[in-house]
Amino acid sequence: VAWQVDALNQDWLLPNDRAISNANLSNLDLNTDDKINAGLYRRSDVPMIRMKTRWVYMELSLEFKTEGVRYDPFDESRPSGNASAMRQGILRQIMCYSCYIFDNQRRTHHFMLIIFGKMVRIMRWDRSGVVATKPFDYVAHPELLLRFIWRFGLMTPAQRGHDPTATRVAHDSALGKLMLERAKPPSKSQDIRTQTSADGADQTHEQKCSQPMPPDTEPTIPGDYPRALFAKSLMGNGTN
């Protein structure tokens, strides 16, 4: 797998991306041992620990199978039996890989390659399913695969499937740190229903939320005002 993946790392073919062999090592993003054989990453997003799957940044996923087309998961013309069970297992496997991409990125669709020896299929996944090309021999017709890889390298993020209405928030950014801080559960010693006002008097959330926000006043922290309204809606018998 490694030499096939390294062969893609040509500046004329992928000027902005790098193909990385994941070498069957566990990923860095999920609490799972599932890993795909290789992936394409933006050069700025290549995993710091090489050969580790990064579902968060993967642009194009590549899965290699050595058994040949007899285990092609999209071939329903072959008889049932052990090979059929293997095909179904491989289909479930690549479906899981697709779910990892959608779960960890803001995507409308994404592309995947599955290689069976010298045969390959190109797949396009979205949230309704998958479409795949017929398998073709990339050894006999390398121009077909190279043309796809070259065009993929020139695609915009939206054409690759990234949702243009969403922006990734980095963990080390100011907003990312705020989100991580807000996600922490309150300590046991903290009374979340009572806060102390400036004059030293205790106020319950119900009292605080009943006070309208002064006009032309912005929340000191993003989300304060909606949080107050939401907290107020939870008071009483819960029917508000």
Tab-separated table of N, CA and C in Angstrom, residues 1-9 13-14 17-24 35-41 53-55 58-65 90 93-94 97-98 101 110-116 119-123 125 138 145 148-149 152:
chain	number	residue	atom	x	y	z
A	1	VAL	N	0.821	-1.200	0.000
A	1	VAL	CA	0.000	0.000	0.000
A	1	VAL	C	0.856	1.252	0.000
A	2	ALA	N	1.956	1.242	0.769
A	2	ALA	CA	2.756	2.454	0.956
A	2	ALA	C	3.282	2.993	-0.368
A	3	TRP	N	3.815	2.124	-1.230
A	3	TRP	CA	4.395	2.619	-2.476
A	3	TRP	C	3.311	3.144	-3.413
A	4	GLN	N	2.123	2.536	-3.380
A	4	GLN	CA	1.030	3.032	-4.221
A	4	GLN	C	0.580	4.414	-3.766
A	5	VAL	N	0.534	4.622	-2.446
A	5	VAL	CA	0.133	5.916	-1.902
A	5	VAL	C	1.198	6.969	-2.189
A	6	ASP	N	2.476	6.626	-1.977
A	6	ASP	CA	3.560	7.581	-2.215
A	6	ASP	C	3.622	8.011	-3.673
A	7	ALA	N	3.200	7.123	-4.577
A	7	ALA	CA	3.229	7.465	-5.999
A	7	ALA	C	2.303	8.632	-6.329
A	8	LEU	N	1.322	8.899	-5.466
A	8	LEU	CA	0.395	10.007	-5.710
A	8	LEU	C	0.989	11.357	-5.326
A	9	ASN	N	2.053	11.341	-4.540
A	9	ASN	CA	2.606	12.590	-4.007
A	9	ASN	C	3.534	13.261	-5.017
A	13	LEU	N	0.489	16.557	-9.709
A	13	LEU	CA	-0.757	15.811	-9.543
A	13	LEU	C	-1.568	16.338	-8.365
A	14	LEU	N	-0.906	16.571	-7.239
A	14	LEU	CA	-1.571	17.058	-6.021
A	14	LEU	C	-0.775	18.248	-5.488
A	17	ASP	N	-2.125	18.867	-1.641
A	17	ASP	CA	-2.484	17.741	-0.770
A	17	ASP	C	-1.327	16.758	-0.663
A	18	ARG	N	-1.432	15.905	0.362
A	18	ARG	CA	-0.492	14.813	0.534
A	18	ARG	C	-1.273	13.536	0.818
A	19	ALA	N	-0.851	12.451	0.164
A	19	ALA	CA	-1.421	11.140	0.438
A	19	ALA	C	-0.583	10.471	1.515
A	20	ILE	N	-1.234	9.978	2.551
A	20	ILE	CA	-0.546	9.393	3.701
A	20	ILE	C	-1.057	7.975	3.914
A	21	SER	N	-0.139	7.027	4.002
A	21	SER	CA	-0.498	5.654	4.351
A	21	SER	C	-0.678	5.562	5.845
A	22	ASN	N	-1.846	5.080	6.273
A	22	ASN	CA	-2.130	4.991	7.698
A	22	ASN	C	-1.591	3.717	8.336
A	23	ALA	N	-1.106	2.822	7.517
A	23	ALA	CA	-0.365	1.638	7.990
A	23	ALA	C	-1.096	0.854	9.082
A	24	ASN	N	-2.432	0.876	8.995
A	24	ASN	CA	-3.251	0.109	9.945
A	24	ASN	C	-3.041	0.519	11.399
A	35	LYS	N	-9.640	1.933	11.357
A	35	LYS	CA	-8.726	2.786	10.620
A	35	LYS	C	-8.770	2.388	9.152
A	36	ILE	N	-8.600	3.357	8.304
A	36	ILE	CA	-8.600	3.119	6.873
A	36	ILE	C	-7.153	3.047	6.411
A	37	ASN	N	-6.915	2.420	5.269
A	37	ASN	CA	-5.539	2.175	4.838
A	37	ASN	C	-4.766	3.444	4.520
A	38	ALA	N	-5.433	4.423	3.915
A	38	ALA	CA	-4.724	5.639	3.523
A	38	ALA	C	-5.726	6.778	3.376
A	39	GLY	N	-5.188	7.979	3.338
A	39	GLY	CA	-6.049	9.145	3.174
A	39	GLY	C	-5.295	10.285	2.525
A	40	LEU	N	-6.060	11.186	1.942
A	40	LEU	CA	-5.516	12.403	1.346
A	40	LEU	C	-5.814	13.555	2.299
A	41	TYR	N	-4.800	14.375	2.601
A	41	TYR	CA	-4.943	15.492	3.523
A	41	TYR	C	-4.396	16.762	2.871
A	53	THR	N	-4.565	7.674	11.358
A	53	THR	CA	-5.775	8.173	10.712
A	53	THR	C	-6.259	9.440	11.403
A	54	ARG	N	-6.605	10.461	10.610
A	54	ARG	CA	-7.208	11.681	11.138
A	54	ARG	C	-8.522	11.924	10.395
A	55	TRP	N	-9.625	11.429	10.947
A	55	TRP	CA	-10.922	11.585	10.291
A	55	TRP	C	-11.331	13.048	10.212
A	58	MET	N	-9.364	14.386	6.945
A	58	MET	CA	-9.226	13.585	5.721
A	58	MET	C	-10.069	14.165	4.588
A	59	GLU	N	-9.433	14.364	3.446
A	59	GLU	CA	-10.108	14.907	2.264
A	59	GLU	C	-10.641	13.797	1.365
A	60	LEU	N	-9.864	12.778	1.171
A	60	LEU	CA	-10.223	11.652	0.318
A	60	LEU	C	-9.758	10.390	1.009
A	61	SER	N	-10.639	9.394	1.141
A	61	SER	CA	-10.262	8.158	1.816
A	61	SER	C	-9.981	7.058	0.807
A	62	LEU	N	-8.997	6.228	1.126
A	62	LEU	CA	-8.577	5.147	0.234
A	62	LEU	C	-8.505	3.848	1.020
A	63	GLU	N	-9.214	2.845	0.536
A	63	GLU	CA	-9.210	1.526	1.157
A	63	GLU	C	-8.685	0.512	0.141
A	64	PHE	N	-7.729	-0.312	0.564
A	64	PHE	CA	-7.108	-1.309	-0.307
A	64	PHE	C	-7.508	-2.706	0.141
A	65	LYS	N	-7.840	-3.553	-0.840
A	65	LYS	CA	-8.136	-4.955	-0.586
A	65	LYS	C	-7.286	-5.796	-1.531
A	90	ILE	N	-17.327	-6.051	3.981
A	90	ILE	CA	-16.555	-4.927	3.448
A	90	ILE	C	-17.460	-3.729	3.229
A	93	GLN	N	-17.963	-2.123	6.441
A	93	GLN	CA	-16.719	-1.465	6.837
A	93	GLN	C	-16.592	-0.080	6.208
A	94	ILE	N	-16.788	0.018	4.907
A	94	ILE	CA	-16.628	1.321	4.252
A	94	ILE	C	-17.783	2.257	4.590
A	97	TYR	N	-16.608	3.895	7.679
A	97	TYR	CA	-15.633	4.939	7.356
A	97	TYR	C	-16.344	6.209	6.891
A	98	SER	N	-17.368	6.026	6.077
A	98	SER	CA	-18.140	7.182	5.608
A	98	SER	C	-18.787	7.909	6.780
A	101	ILE	N	-16.389	10.164	8.619
A	101	ILE	CA	-16.153	11.439	7.930
A	101	ILE	C	-17.296	12.411	8.225
A	110	HIS	N	-18.694	13.307	0.311
A	110	HIS	CA	-17.251	13.105	0.229
A	110	HIS	C	-16.961	11.934	-0.699
A	111	PHE	N	-15.710	11.869	-1.155
A	111	PHE	CA	-15.287	10.857	-2.128
A	111	PHE	C	-14.404	9.819	-1.445
A	112	MET	N	-14.455	8.615	-1.992
A	112	MET	CA	-13.669	7.501	-1.477
A	112	MET	C	-13.239	6.619	-2.644
A	113	LEU	N	-12.046	6.034	-2.529
A	113	LEU	CA	-11.572	5.038	-3.485
A	113	LEU	C	-11.466	3.702	-2.778
A	114	ILE	N	-11.913	2.635	-3.447
A	114	ILE	CA	-11.678	1.292	-2.935
A	114	ILE	C	-10.959	0.527	-4.031
A	115	ILE	N	-9.777	-0.016	-3.683
A	115	ILE	CA	-8.892	-0.647	-4.654
A	115	ILE	C	-8.829	-2.137	-4.370
A	116	PHE	N	-9.128	-2.941	-5.399
A	116	PHE	CA	-9.055	-4.399	-5.317
A	116	PHE	C	-7.940	-4.858	-6.252
A	119	MET	N	-7.848	-3.328	-9.704
A	119	MET	CA	-9.140	-2.731	-10.022
A	119	MET	C	-9.491	-1.677	-8.975
A	120	VAL	N	-10.267	-0.694	-9.382
A	120	VAL	CA	-10.625	0.386	-8.463
A	120	VAL	C	-12.031	0.870	-8.771
A	121	ARG	N	-12.728	1.300	-7.747
A	121	ARG	CA	-14.003	2.006	-7.883
A	121	ARG	C	-13.863	3.378	-7.228
A	122	ILE	N	-14.498	4.379	-7.823
A	122	ILE	CA	-14.600	5.712	-7.234
A	122	ILE	C	-16.001	5.861	-6.677
A	123	MET	N	-16.109	6.275	-5.420
A	123	MET	CA	-17.406	6.402	-4.761
A	123	MET	C	-17.641	7.843	-4.335
A	125	TRP	N	-20.131	9.565	-1.549
A	125	TRP	CA	-21.079	9.368	-0.458
A	125	TRP	C	-21.762	10.686	-0.121
A	138	TYR	N	-6.883	0.112	-13.298
A	138	TYR	CA	-6.051	1.313	-13.322
A	138	TYR	C	-4.617	1.011	-13.744
A	145	LEU	N	-7.632	6.890	-13.503
A	145	LEU	CA	-7.446	7.189	-12.090
A	145	LEU	C	-6.695	8.509	-11.902
A	148	PHE	N	-8.917	11.529	-12.353
A	148	PHE	CA	-9.751	11.819	-11.182
A	148	PHE	C	-8.930	12.478	-10.080
A	149	ILE	N	-7.752	11.903	-9.758
A	149	ILE	CA	-6.921	12.450	-8.692
A	149	ILE	C	-6.523	13.888	-9.022
A	152	PHE	N	-9.501	16.104	-8.621
A	152	PHE	CA	-9.822	16.247	-7.205
A	152	PHE	C	-8.884	17.256	-6.553
